[in-house]
């Protein structure tokens, strides 16, 4: 009862086990990969989730029509909904997950904390009970505090507050988000642990009282409380802490008579004290990394447990073999608060699965649409190695070989994270992104050597394209042309600076030297040798630059010399001009940038939840003007300066696109 990559993931194991599968889908998902992969498919309603994937009546009808014997709920949607599990049980259909008692006990964050306490699991100091007077309770616990949705998961309905005003504001936004995501606006408040790591333990329990812990996953790299990069095992845990956490996770599972795969999430402070956060009574998004290091197929285990088989493994059978890393590849713009959703159609899509020890779990293909209705995840990219260094190197290669066109994606951010010296050293907390990029993410910062490589590649690519256009079926187009040119003088523009470059060619190799006139490029007259196949039709450009292998992607190039290259994960816009064209460019007028302080545009596609101003109103700097909801997250948009509202171009309930004008100020 799900869509996208997790539906495909479950179907792969079912096929391996000889089990036939049924896909459910909304009408916009009719051509989705999971629909094609299943043996049968049933449409359960229109695009909005509450009318399709959350529509229990329609899903129960699909079960009756197809005679399905079991339902795997995946994650999200109805995976932790006790009503759904109850309705399945009433019709003698097996729910591939725990029973309703465990879902209820662990799904309510307030009740789960009390149960964890009773099961002698370490818990964070906080307020147990439904919150009424948030500010008073926050004052008693002591700032900073975490406000979160009682029925929540996946970082929705969660805010950190450092003072009374932030508590009031966070309380309002979190309860709205909780109501729209989970249909339950109850919140709870607890102490926010400073410099925490988010480490979770995978558990597996059967219906016969056996339970195992399958090691940990380090999930500290997050934005807006949602995970971005995960790894197994964690660099931080020693065997004793690992065992203590594993044993507490199993104690909790046994206390709620848990059966199936589940995850117990902990916050771990710098002194290795760990506190129970919540238990997810379902398969986690990041389960592949646990599968890589243990060799177990978790979906197969879940199906076996649901059928009533006992576990075949003992705790001492569970190994840690090698190291696995998962990057969540999203259709998001990483330059806007580490990732605001992007929509579009995948015009070109190529997964790096030809590389060894690379796994891609995805539910899309070339031509698929990423819509505003569902989570913007494209895939989970997993690499595996004997050591962490090997797994990281493979991840770097895989990200360079991943071709995604048609939507904005977060590969620039993922590649910067896994090559960040602090990440490589393992010194991470859940504050990693805001600490490393306090001004927001800006992409890869070029070193002088990197700048030289990029300028040289753009110049060589430009000349390769020119040489190709001179030839037809291998011969020069005009046979009377004198001997082919082998030296060129060009001007390359990058990041608002011009660089004079001279090229000489021998075979498929270009030698590029900077002629170092009227620009202060840190090239010191140095030369760069670039060689490669120069296949301009290929999405990937594998090159050797000064003897080092590099994989670049040419995202676009046009007749005016504009070239966009993806280099070390980040997109760079360059412009290559001949000496004459460069001379004439000086006479072109500059485009005046738009004044962004007096207009408010939508930073992403979504729907307008509320507009709090009308024409003629006075607004203060930082005052909320409207709230936009996209991919189930609510975003408050504020005034950049104090001003009078000139006009309002949107109203609550409307759908807006990225860049749409919302409000004008005088």
XYZ file of C-alpha atoms in Angstrom:
666
model
C 0.000 0.000 0.000
C 2.561 2.539 -1.174
C 4.242 4.074 -4.209
C 7.653 4.929 -5.623
C 10.924 3.350 -4.625
C 9.680 1.497 -1.533
C 6.883 -0.205 -3.500
C 9.480 -1.305 -6.086
C 11.821 -2.462 -3.310
C 9.153 -4.700 -1.733
C 8.162 -6.093 -5.137
C 11.763 -7.135 -5.896
C 11.876 -9.327 -2.786
C 8.361 -10.697 -3.442
C 9.443 -11.705 -6.937
C 12.505 -13.446 -5.455
C 10.202 -15.321 -3.031
C 7.702 -16.278 -5.756
C 4.940 -14.020 -4.368
C 2.647 -12.126 -6.754
C 2.169 -8.410 -6.119
C -0.568 -5.792 -6.542
C 0.257 -2.086 -6.949
C -2.120 0.647 -5.846
C -1.779 4.038 -7.498
C -3.367 7.464 -7.829
C -4.469 8.576 -11.290
C -1.307 10.720 -11.805
C 0.825 7.654 -10.973
C -0.825 5.438 -13.615
C 2.440 5.098 -15.583
C 4.741 4.911 -12.550
C 7.507 2.296 -12.375
C 5.916 0.470 -9.389
C 2.667 0.098 -11.375
C 4.512 -1.505 -14.296
C 6.547 -3.746 -11.996
C 3.571 -5.320 -10.197
C 1.541 -8.307 -11.464
C -1.696 -6.301 -11.057
C -2.517 -2.644 -10.430
C -5.565 -0.850 -9.013
C -6.274 2.899 -9.127
C -7.306 4.139 -5.664
C -8.230 7.741 -6.455
C -7.021 11.187 -7.564
C -3.597 12.729 -6.895
C -3.979 14.223 -3.376
C -2.768 11.636 -0.846
C -5.831 11.858 1.396
C -7.965 10.768 -1.570
C -5.657 7.978 -2.810
C -2.744 6.516 -0.832
C -4.352 7.474 2.505
C -7.838 6.453 1.355
C -8.434 3.317 3.446
C -11.813 2.525 1.848
C -10.298 2.495 -1.649
C -7.335 0.373 -0.511
C -9.658 -2.117 1.250
C -11.659 -2.343 -2.016
C -8.435 -3.029 -3.948
C -7.650 -5.864 -1.509
C -11.110 -7.403 -2.014
C -11.032 -7.050 -5.811
C -7.623 -8.733 -6.145
C -7.989 -11.256 -3.300
C -4.719 -10.043 -1.738
C -3.655 -12.070 1.332
C -1.189 -9.570 2.796
C -0.369 -5.866 2.683
C 3.110 -4.362 2.978
C 2.659 -0.685 3.903
C 6.220 0.525 3.111
C 6.990 3.745 5.009
C 4.945 6.944 5.370
C 1.261 6.932 4.325
C -0.576 4.179 6.282
C 2.522 2.335 7.548
C 2.020 3.401 11.173
C -1.756 3.761 11.140
C -3.371 1.489 13.740
C -6.875 1.917 12.197
C -5.584 0.520 8.909
C -3.961 -2.462 10.666
C -7.251 -3.063 12.550
C -9.317 -3.019 9.363
C -6.956 -5.526 7.729
C -7.154 -7.837 10.759
C -10.978 -7.672 10.644
C -10.884 -9.001 7.060
C -8.254 -11.685 7.813
C -5.641 -9.932 5.691
C -2.080 -10.039 7.059
C -0.433 -6.679 7.792
C 3.306 -7.036 7.085
C 4.342 -5.193 10.226
C 3.659 -5.283 13.975
C 0.209 -5.732 15.529
C -2.073 -2.785 16.339
C -1.047 -2.718 20.011
C 2.621 -2.006 19.172
C 1.712 0.537 16.455
C -0.528 2.383 18.900
C 1.965 2.279 21.785
C 4.948 3.455 19.734
C 3.055 5.762 17.345
C 2.070 8.060 20.169
C 5.281 9.811 21.259
C 3.818 10.563 24.704
C 2.802 6.976 25.446
C 6.002 5.577 23.900
C 8.174 7.624 26.294
C 6.265 6.278 29.298
C 6.612 2.701 27.997
C 10.322 3.206 27.316
C 10.794 4.471 30.899
C 8.985 1.413 32.242
C 11.184 -0.878 30.079
C 14.306 0.758 31.646
C 15.288 2.555 28.434
C 17.105 5.924 28.835
C 14.754 8.820 27.981
C 15.231 12.593 27.483
C 13.938 14.854 30.271
C 10.669 16.392 29.107
C 6.975 16.780 29.664
C 4.861 13.617 29.514
C 1.321 14.542 28.561
C -0.528 16.663 26.041
C 0.774 20.243 25.988
C -1.595 23.066 26.938
C 0.516 25.936 28.234
C 3.625 25.513 26.071
C 5.576 28.548 27.329
C 5.191 27.610 31.010
C 6.332 23.988 30.420
C 9.267 25.110 28.245
C 10.372 27.388 31.096
C 10.223 24.501 33.587
C 12.264 22.124 31.370
C 14.755 24.864 30.462
C 15.651 26.168 26.972
C 16.393 25.025 24.339
C 13.329 22.799 23.903
C 12.036 20.657 21.053
C 8.348 20.966 20.133
C 7.107 17.986 18.179
C 3.959 16.345 16.892
C 2.799 13.483 19.102
C 1.685 11.429 16.084
C 4.579 12.577 13.916
C 7.476 11.110 12.028
C 9.879 12.124 9.266
C 10.652 15.525 10.810
C 7.175 16.906 10.136
C 5.681 19.141 12.852
C 8.997 19.662 14.639
C 10.538 22.957 15.834
C 13.370 23.999 18.171
C 12.646 26.978 20.430
C 15.274 28.999 22.348
C 12.880 31.478 24.011
C 9.205 32.170 24.780
C 8.454 33.894 21.458
C 9.915 31.016 19.445
C 7.873 28.586 21.568
C 4.624 30.389 20.703
C 5.500 30.608 16.985
C 6.776 27.002 16.830
C 3.691 25.759 18.632
C 1.393 27.400 16.066
C 3.264 26.166 12.954
C 3.933 22.661 14.362
C 0.290 22.087 15.305
C -0.851 23.199 11.808
C 1.736 20.904 10.170
C 0.808 17.996 12.456
C -2.884 18.420 11.671
C -2.300 18.476 7.896
C 0.239 15.605 7.864
C -1.213 13.249 10.478
C -4.743 14.503 11.212
C -3.685 14.949 14.856
C -2.509 18.321 16.217
C -1.313 17.173 19.680
C 2.236 18.208 20.540
C 4.798 17.412 23.199
C 7.803 19.315 24.532
C 11.177 17.960 25.638
C 14.704 19.131 26.389
C 16.759 19.680 23.234
C 20.085 17.814 23.550
C 22.982 20.008 22.403
C 25.517 18.631 19.852
C 23.526 15.435 19.459
C 24.060 12.548 17.086
C 21.043 10.739 15.719
C 21.872 7.016 15.898
C 19.228 4.367 15.419
C 19.176 0.625 16.090
C 17.478 -1.754 13.660
C 15.524 -4.477 15.465
C 13.900 -7.635 14.160
C 11.389 -9.563 16.276
C 9.133 -12.553 15.549
C 5.790 -13.685 16.978
C 7.528 -16.248 19.222
C 9.258 -13.802 21.604
C 12.639 -13.741 19.803
C 14.227 -10.363 19.072
C 17.558 -9.256 17.598
C 19.327 -5.941 17.098
C 21.015 -5.572 13.689
C 23.591 -2.919 14.627
C 23.219 0.814 14.231
C 22.834 3.451 11.547
C 24.359 6.911 11.898
C 21.760 9.412 10.631
C 23.101 12.721 11.955
C 23.358 14.557 8.622
C 19.924 16.175 8.443
C 18.141 19.268 7.214
C 14.849 20.344 8.791
C 14.975 17.128 10.879
C 14.985 14.988 7.726
C 17.936 12.732 6.955
C 20.198 13.374 3.967
C 23.189 11.017 4.354
C 23.254 7.869 6.515
C 25.909 5.254 7.189
C 26.330 1.926 8.910
C 28.084 1.317 11.213
C 28.683 4.628 13.062
C 32.231 5.984 13.464
C 31.318 7.065 17.008
C 30.119 3.924 18.801
C 32.428 1.512 20.585
C 31.350 -2.157 20.980
C 30.136 -1.585 24.570
C 27.898 1.402 23.702
C 26.627 -0.452 20.627
C 25.688 -3.474 22.750
C 24.027 -1.308 25.438
C 21.938 0.505 22.822
C 21.072 -2.744 21.044
C 19.995 -4.436 24.277
C 17.806 -1.472 25.310
C 16.197 -1.460 21.841
C 15.394 -5.181 22.192
C 14.037 -4.619 25.753
C 11.625 -2.033 24.351
C 10.583 -4.292 21.455
C 9.862 -7.123 23.873
C 7.979 -4.782 26.259
C 5.450 -3.948 23.496
C 5.407 -7.566 22.166
C 6.819 -6.234 18.902
C 6.986 -8.446 15.811
C 8.493 -7.420 12.418
C 11.332 -5.063 11.500
C 11.393 -1.838 13.503
C 13.781 0.937 14.407
C 14.535 2.456 17.791
C 15.942 5.975 17.397
C 18.330 7.457 19.970
C 19.969 10.824 20.501
C 23.591 10.355 21.595
C 25.513 13.201 23.232
C 29.249 13.873 23.016
C 29.909 11.704 26.098
C 28.093 8.708 24.545
C 25.041 9.069 26.814
C 22.094 7.930 24.717
C 18.408 8.785 25.046
C 15.351 7.140 23.497
C 13.770 9.362 20.845
C 11.049 7.254 19.243
C 10.375 3.860 17.733
C 9.417 3.586 14.074
C 7.133 0.571 13.714
C 7.932 0.068 10.041
C 10.705 -0.386 7.514
C 12.995 2.665 7.474
C 13.977 4.582 4.349
C 17.640 3.826 5.129
C 17.287 0.033 5.603
C 19.603 -0.782 2.597
C 22.776 0.143 4.514
C 21.888 -2.371 7.260
C 21.263 -4.986 4.553
C 24.725 -4.264 3.081
C 26.656 -4.813 6.333
C 24.586 -7.757 7.675
C 23.726 -9.602 4.452
C 20.047 -9.877 5.514
C 17.088 -8.980 3.286
C 14.846 -7.072 5.724
C 11.747 -7.212 3.508
C 12.102 -11.003 3.268
C 12.448 -11.186 7.064
C 9.306 -9.047 7.507
C 7.291 -11.293 5.189
C 8.539 -14.461 6.923
C 7.687 -13.024 10.360
C 4.219 -11.941 9.163
C 3.617 -15.498 7.952
C 4.429 -16.743 11.477
C 7.912 -18.228 10.991
C 10.414 -17.846 13.859
C 13.701 -15.995 13.305
C 16.465 -18.260 11.999
C 19.350 -16.067 13.207
C 20.787 -15.649 16.690
C 22.339 -12.433 17.996
C 25.886 -13.795 17.600
C 25.145 -14.523 13.895
C 24.693 -10.816 13.083
C 27.949 -9.456 11.606
C 29.276 -6.025 10.710
C 30.861 -6.685 7.324
C 32.391 -3.609 5.711
C 30.849 -0.155 5.539
C 27.807 1.227 3.725
C 26.750 4.807 2.985
C 23.405 6.055 1.664
C 22.782 9.414 -0.010
C 19.170 10.461 -0.470
C 18.926 11.964 -3.936
C 16.078 14.492 -3.993
C 14.442 16.701 -6.633
C 15.312 19.740 -4.566
C 17.189 22.996 -4.910
C 20.027 22.601 -2.330
C 20.837 26.335 -2.513
C 17.500 27.185 -0.836
C 17.659 26.237 2.880
C 19.548 22.993 2.034
C 16.740 21.765 -0.221
C 13.345 23.149 -1.199
C 11.304 20.893 -3.512
C 11.650 21.142 -7.278
C 9.222 19.653 -9.790
C 9.524 18.645 -13.423
C 9.961 15.761 -15.834
C 13.156 13.695 -15.982
C 14.239 14.420 -19.555
C 17.377 12.309 -19.113
C 18.062 9.833 -16.340
C 20.939 7.381 -15.930
C 21.765 5.575 -12.675
C 25.412 4.699 -11.888
C 24.629 0.989 -11.438
C 27.395 -0.082 -13.829
C 29.924 0.773 -11.078
C 30.834 -2.069 -8.666
C 29.231 -2.146 -5.164
C 26.689 0.562 -6.017
C 22.990 0.036 -5.287
C 20.254 2.431 -6.414
C 16.746 2.051 -4.973
C 14.458 4.176 -7.128
C 10.887 4.225 -8.371
C 11.326 6.445 -11.398
C 12.779 6.300 -14.894
C 13.514 8.627 -17.804
C 10.294 10.502 -18.590
C 8.883 10.227 -15.036
C 7.237 13.295 -13.515
C 8.167 14.623 -10.085
C 4.929 16.294 -8.909
C 3.975 18.583 -6.008
C 1.738 15.864 -4.532
C 4.386 13.460 -3.216
C 7.783 13.343 -1.559
C 10.474 14.681 -3.946
C 12.876 11.750 -3.436
C 14.409 10.515 -6.708
C 16.340 7.587 -5.257
C 18.531 6.214 -2.502
C 22.107 5.859 -3.686
C 23.999 3.271 -1.638
C 27.679 2.378 -1.877
C 29.456 -0.404 -0.042
C 33.130 -1.011 0.679
C 35.431 -3.046 2.920
C 36.328 0.209 4.734
C 34.649 3.576 5.226
C 37.240 5.274 2.979
C 36.433 2.825 0.177
C 32.663 3.335 0.567
C 33.157 7.138 0.484
C 35.338 6.973 -2.636
C 32.709 4.820 -4.362
C 30.002 7.336 -3.360
C 32.033 10.171 -4.889
C 32.372 8.230 -8.171
C 28.687 7.237 -8.143
C 27.530 10.855 -7.662
C 29.778 11.982 -10.550
C 28.317 9.258 -12.810
C 24.669 9.969 -11.898
C 22.846 11.728 -14.761
C 19.667 13.627 -13.788
C 18.237 16.237 -16.160
C 14.874 18.005 -16.147
C 14.658 18.702 -12.408
C 16.916 20.521 -9.964
C 18.609 17.941 -7.701
C 20.718 17.891 -4.540
C 23.814 16.088 -5.888
C 25.942 19.261 -5.357
C 25.108 19.167 -1.623
C 25.568 15.379 -1.282
C 28.999 15.496 -2.923
C 30.147 18.401 -0.753
C 29.030 16.548 2.406
C 30.873 13.314 1.639
C 34.090 15.137 0.654
C 33.923 17.540 3.638
C 37.014 17.009 5.868
C 34.888 17.173 9.024
C 32.508 14.514 7.699
C 35.434 12.336 6.597
C 36.883 12.562 10.129
C 33.494 11.428 11.546
C 33.111 14.563 13.703
C 29.392 15.144 13.019
C 26.210 16.149 14.854
C 22.656 16.875 13.729
C 23.786 20.541 13.446
C 26.415 19.653 10.825
C 24.830 21.483 7.865
C 24.029 24.819 9.592
C 27.458 24.748 11.296
C 29.412 24.040 8.091
C 27.296 26.358 5.930
C 26.090 29.138 8.295
C 25.224 31.408 5.346
C 23.464 28.567 3.517
C 24.859 26.135 0.948
C 26.616 27.807 -1.980
C 28.064 24.855 -3.908
C 31.676 23.797 -4.382
C 34.258 26.522 -3.715
C 36.911 26.358 -6.415
C 40.564 26.129 -5.460
C 43.057 27.809 -7.833
C 43.868 24.359 -9.244
C 40.153 23.508 -9.610
C 39.558 26.809 -11.417
C 42.400 25.995 -13.843
C 40.915 22.531 -14.499
C 37.478 23.974 -15.166
C 38.709 26.758 -17.483
C 40.846 24.276 -19.411
C 37.972 21.783 -19.800
C 35.522 24.448 -21.022
C 38.042 25.771 -23.562
C 38.902 22.271 -24.811
C 35.201 21.353 -25.040
C 34.456 24.508 -27.035
C 37.224 23.756 -29.535
C 36.191 20.066 -29.775
C 32.674 21.176 -30.705
C 34.066 23.597 -33.304
C 36.276 20.919 -34.821
C 33.366 18.482 -34.933
C 31.160 21.017 -36.725
C 33.871 21.467 -39.390
C 33.729 17.785 -40.322
C 31.083 15.752 -42.122
C 31.281 11.928 -42.165
C 34.877 12.168 -40.992
C 36.018 14.593 -43.726
C 36.437 18.369 -43.636
C 33.248 20.041 -44.929
C 35.183 22.304 -47.309
C 37.926 20.239 -48.899
C 39.879 23.329 -49.991
C 40.398 24.356 -46.336
C 44.060 24.598 -45.519
C 45.656 22.327 -42.902
C 43.554 22.085 -39.699
C 44.326 24.649 -37.024
C 46.113 23.322 -33.928
C 46.457 26.494 -31.823
C 43.804 28.906 -30.526
C 43.556 32.037 -28.391
C 40.320 32.279 -26.360
C 38.747 34.232 -23.539
C 36.871 32.212 -20.870
C 34.513 33.903 -18.396
C 33.883 32.250 -15.024
C 32.315 33.801 -11.886
C 32.385 37.315 -13.423
C 36.116 37.157 -14.228
C 37.692 36.830 -17.665
C 40.683 34.595 -18.310
C 42.805 34.623 -21.473
C 43.601 31.071 -22.484
C 45.728 29.633 -25.288
C 45.230 26.066 -26.499
C 47.333 23.681 -28.517
C 46.165 20.245 -29.620
C 47.809 16.927 -30.406
C 45.431 14.010 -31.094
C 42.727 13.950 -28.410
C 44.915 15.895 -25.970
C 44.734 19.635 -25.410
C 47.415 21.608 -23.627
C 45.952 24.767 -22.156
C 48.126 27.554 -20.845
C 46.990 30.822 -19.365
C 48.428 33.788 -21.195
C 47.936 35.813 -18.028
C 47.017 39.144 -19.529
C 44.869 41.785 -17.754
C 43.381 39.188 -15.367
C 44.617 38.124 -11.982
C 44.139 34.374 -12.330
C 46.204 32.302 -9.940
C 47.646 30.210 -12.753
C 51.212 31.451 -12.617
C 51.553 30.744 -16.297
C 50.990 27.048 -15.495
C 49.695 24.623 -18.138
C 46.944 22.011 -17.896
C 46.715 18.899 -20.041
C 43.208 17.660 -20.788
C 42.553 14.485 -22.737
C 39.530 12.284 -23.319
C 37.132 10.815 -25.853
C 35.301 14.154 -26.366
C 32.068 12.342 -27.197
C 29.797 15.383 -27.230
C 26.649 13.244 -27.483
C 27.337 11.417 -24.194
C 25.857 12.691 -20.928
C 29.145 11.921 -19.145
C 32.500 13.418 -20.017
C 35.245 11.115 -18.632
C 38.511 13.045 -18.879
C 42.068 12.894 -17.720
C 43.165 16.288 -16.380
C 46.899 16.515 -15.689
C 46.846 12.710 -15.364
C 43.965 12.658 -12.823
C 40.738 10.919 -13.881
C 37.658 13.193 -13.640
C 34.069 12.685 -14.729
C 32.331 15.915 -15.708
C 28.904 16.465 -17.230
C 28.185 19.018 -19.935
C 24.662 20.148 -18.996
C 24.272 22.666 -21.812
C 26.179 24.594 -24.449
C 24.978 26.994 -27.100
C 26.185 28.905 -30.164
C 27.084 31.982 -28.090
C 29.786 30.037 -26.214
C 27.734 29.585 -23.004
C 28.691 26.237 -21.418
C 27.300 24.769 -18.176
C 29.488 22.067 -16.660
C 28.870 19.845 -13.637
C 32.293 19.665 -12.009
C 32.853 17.991 -8.602
C 29.053 17.803 -8.258
C 28.383 21.545 -8.658
C 27.134 23.320 -11.786
C 29.330 26.112 -13.144
C 28.328 28.514 -15.920
C 31.174 29.520 -18.225
C 31.363 31.485 -21.428
C 34.033 30.796 -24.053
C 34.644 33.493 -26.665
C 37.044 33.985 -29.533
C 39.343 37.029 -29.200
C 37.159 39.035 -31.617
C 33.874 38.128 -29.877
C 35.419 38.992 -26.496
C 36.430 42.404 -27.825
C 32.900 43.141 -29.079
C 31.232 41.907 -25.858
C 32.459 45.006 -24.058
C 29.850 47.035 -25.976
C 26.869 44.951 -24.758
C 24.540 46.563 -22.125
C 24.281 44.935 -18.678
C 20.952 43.450 -17.498
C 19.696 45.213 -14.353
C 18.818 42.720 -11.545
C 15.300 42.757 -10.062
C 14.761 44.553 -6.716
C 13.899 41.587 -4.479
C 13.229 43.647 -1.340
C 9.916 45.010 -2.658
C 8.477 41.823 -4.146
C 7.854 38.410 -2.665
C 8.061 35.423 -5.014
C 7.313 31.800 -4.173
C 10.625 29.991 -3.471
C 9.117 26.669 -4.626
C 6.012 25.117 -6.188
C 3.234 24.428 -3.657
C -0.137 25.601 -2.373
C -0.954 28.766 -0.428
C -2.133 27.869 3.101
C -2.668 31.390 4.427
C -2.191 35.031 3.390
C -1.942 37.354 6.382
C -1.843 40.777 4.642
C -4.049 42.818 2.302
C -3.309 45.847 0.085
C -2.755 48.972 2.169
C -1.463 47.107 5.266
C 1.817 48.175 6.861
C 4.279 45.304 7.456
C 7.385 45.203 9.648
C 10.681 43.625 8.595
C 10.495 39.887 9.308
C 6.679 39.858 9.559
C 4.944 36.791 8.118
C 3.179 37.594 4.846
C 1.988 34.145 3.787
C 2.487 30.409 4.369
C 3.214 28.019 1.471
C 2.853 24.252 1.844
C 4.892 21.942 -0.403
C 5.560 18.226 -0.054
C 3.743 18.250 3.327
C 6.063 20.934 4.822
C 4.831 24.416 5.763
C 7.086 27.407 5.023
C 6.500 30.885 6.431
C 7.448 33.697 3.999
C 8.397 37.041 5.550
C 8.818 40.694 4.517
C 12.422 41.700 3.701
C 11.823 45.271 4.952
C 9.221 47.484 6.622
C 6.805 48.765 3.959
C 3.215 49.229 2.823
C 1.581 46.362 0.900
C 0.949 47.518 -2.684
C -0.808 44.402 -4.053
C -1.485 40.745 -3.235
C -1.448 38.250 -6.117
C -2.451 35.028 -4.354
C -5.125 33.698 -2.030
C -5.412 30.727 0.340
C -6.006 27.419 -1.447
C -4.319 28.456 -4.713
C -1.490 26.461 -6.290
C 1.641 28.476 -7.131
C 4.776 27.697 -9.121
C 8.384 28.485 -8.251
C 9.092 32.180 -8.888
C 5.404 33.182 -9.024
C 4.732 36.712 -7.754
C 2.854 36.597 -4.429
C 2.977 40.082 -2.896
C 4.321 43.509 -3.959
C 5.445 46.142 -1.462
C 5.626 49.900 -2.120
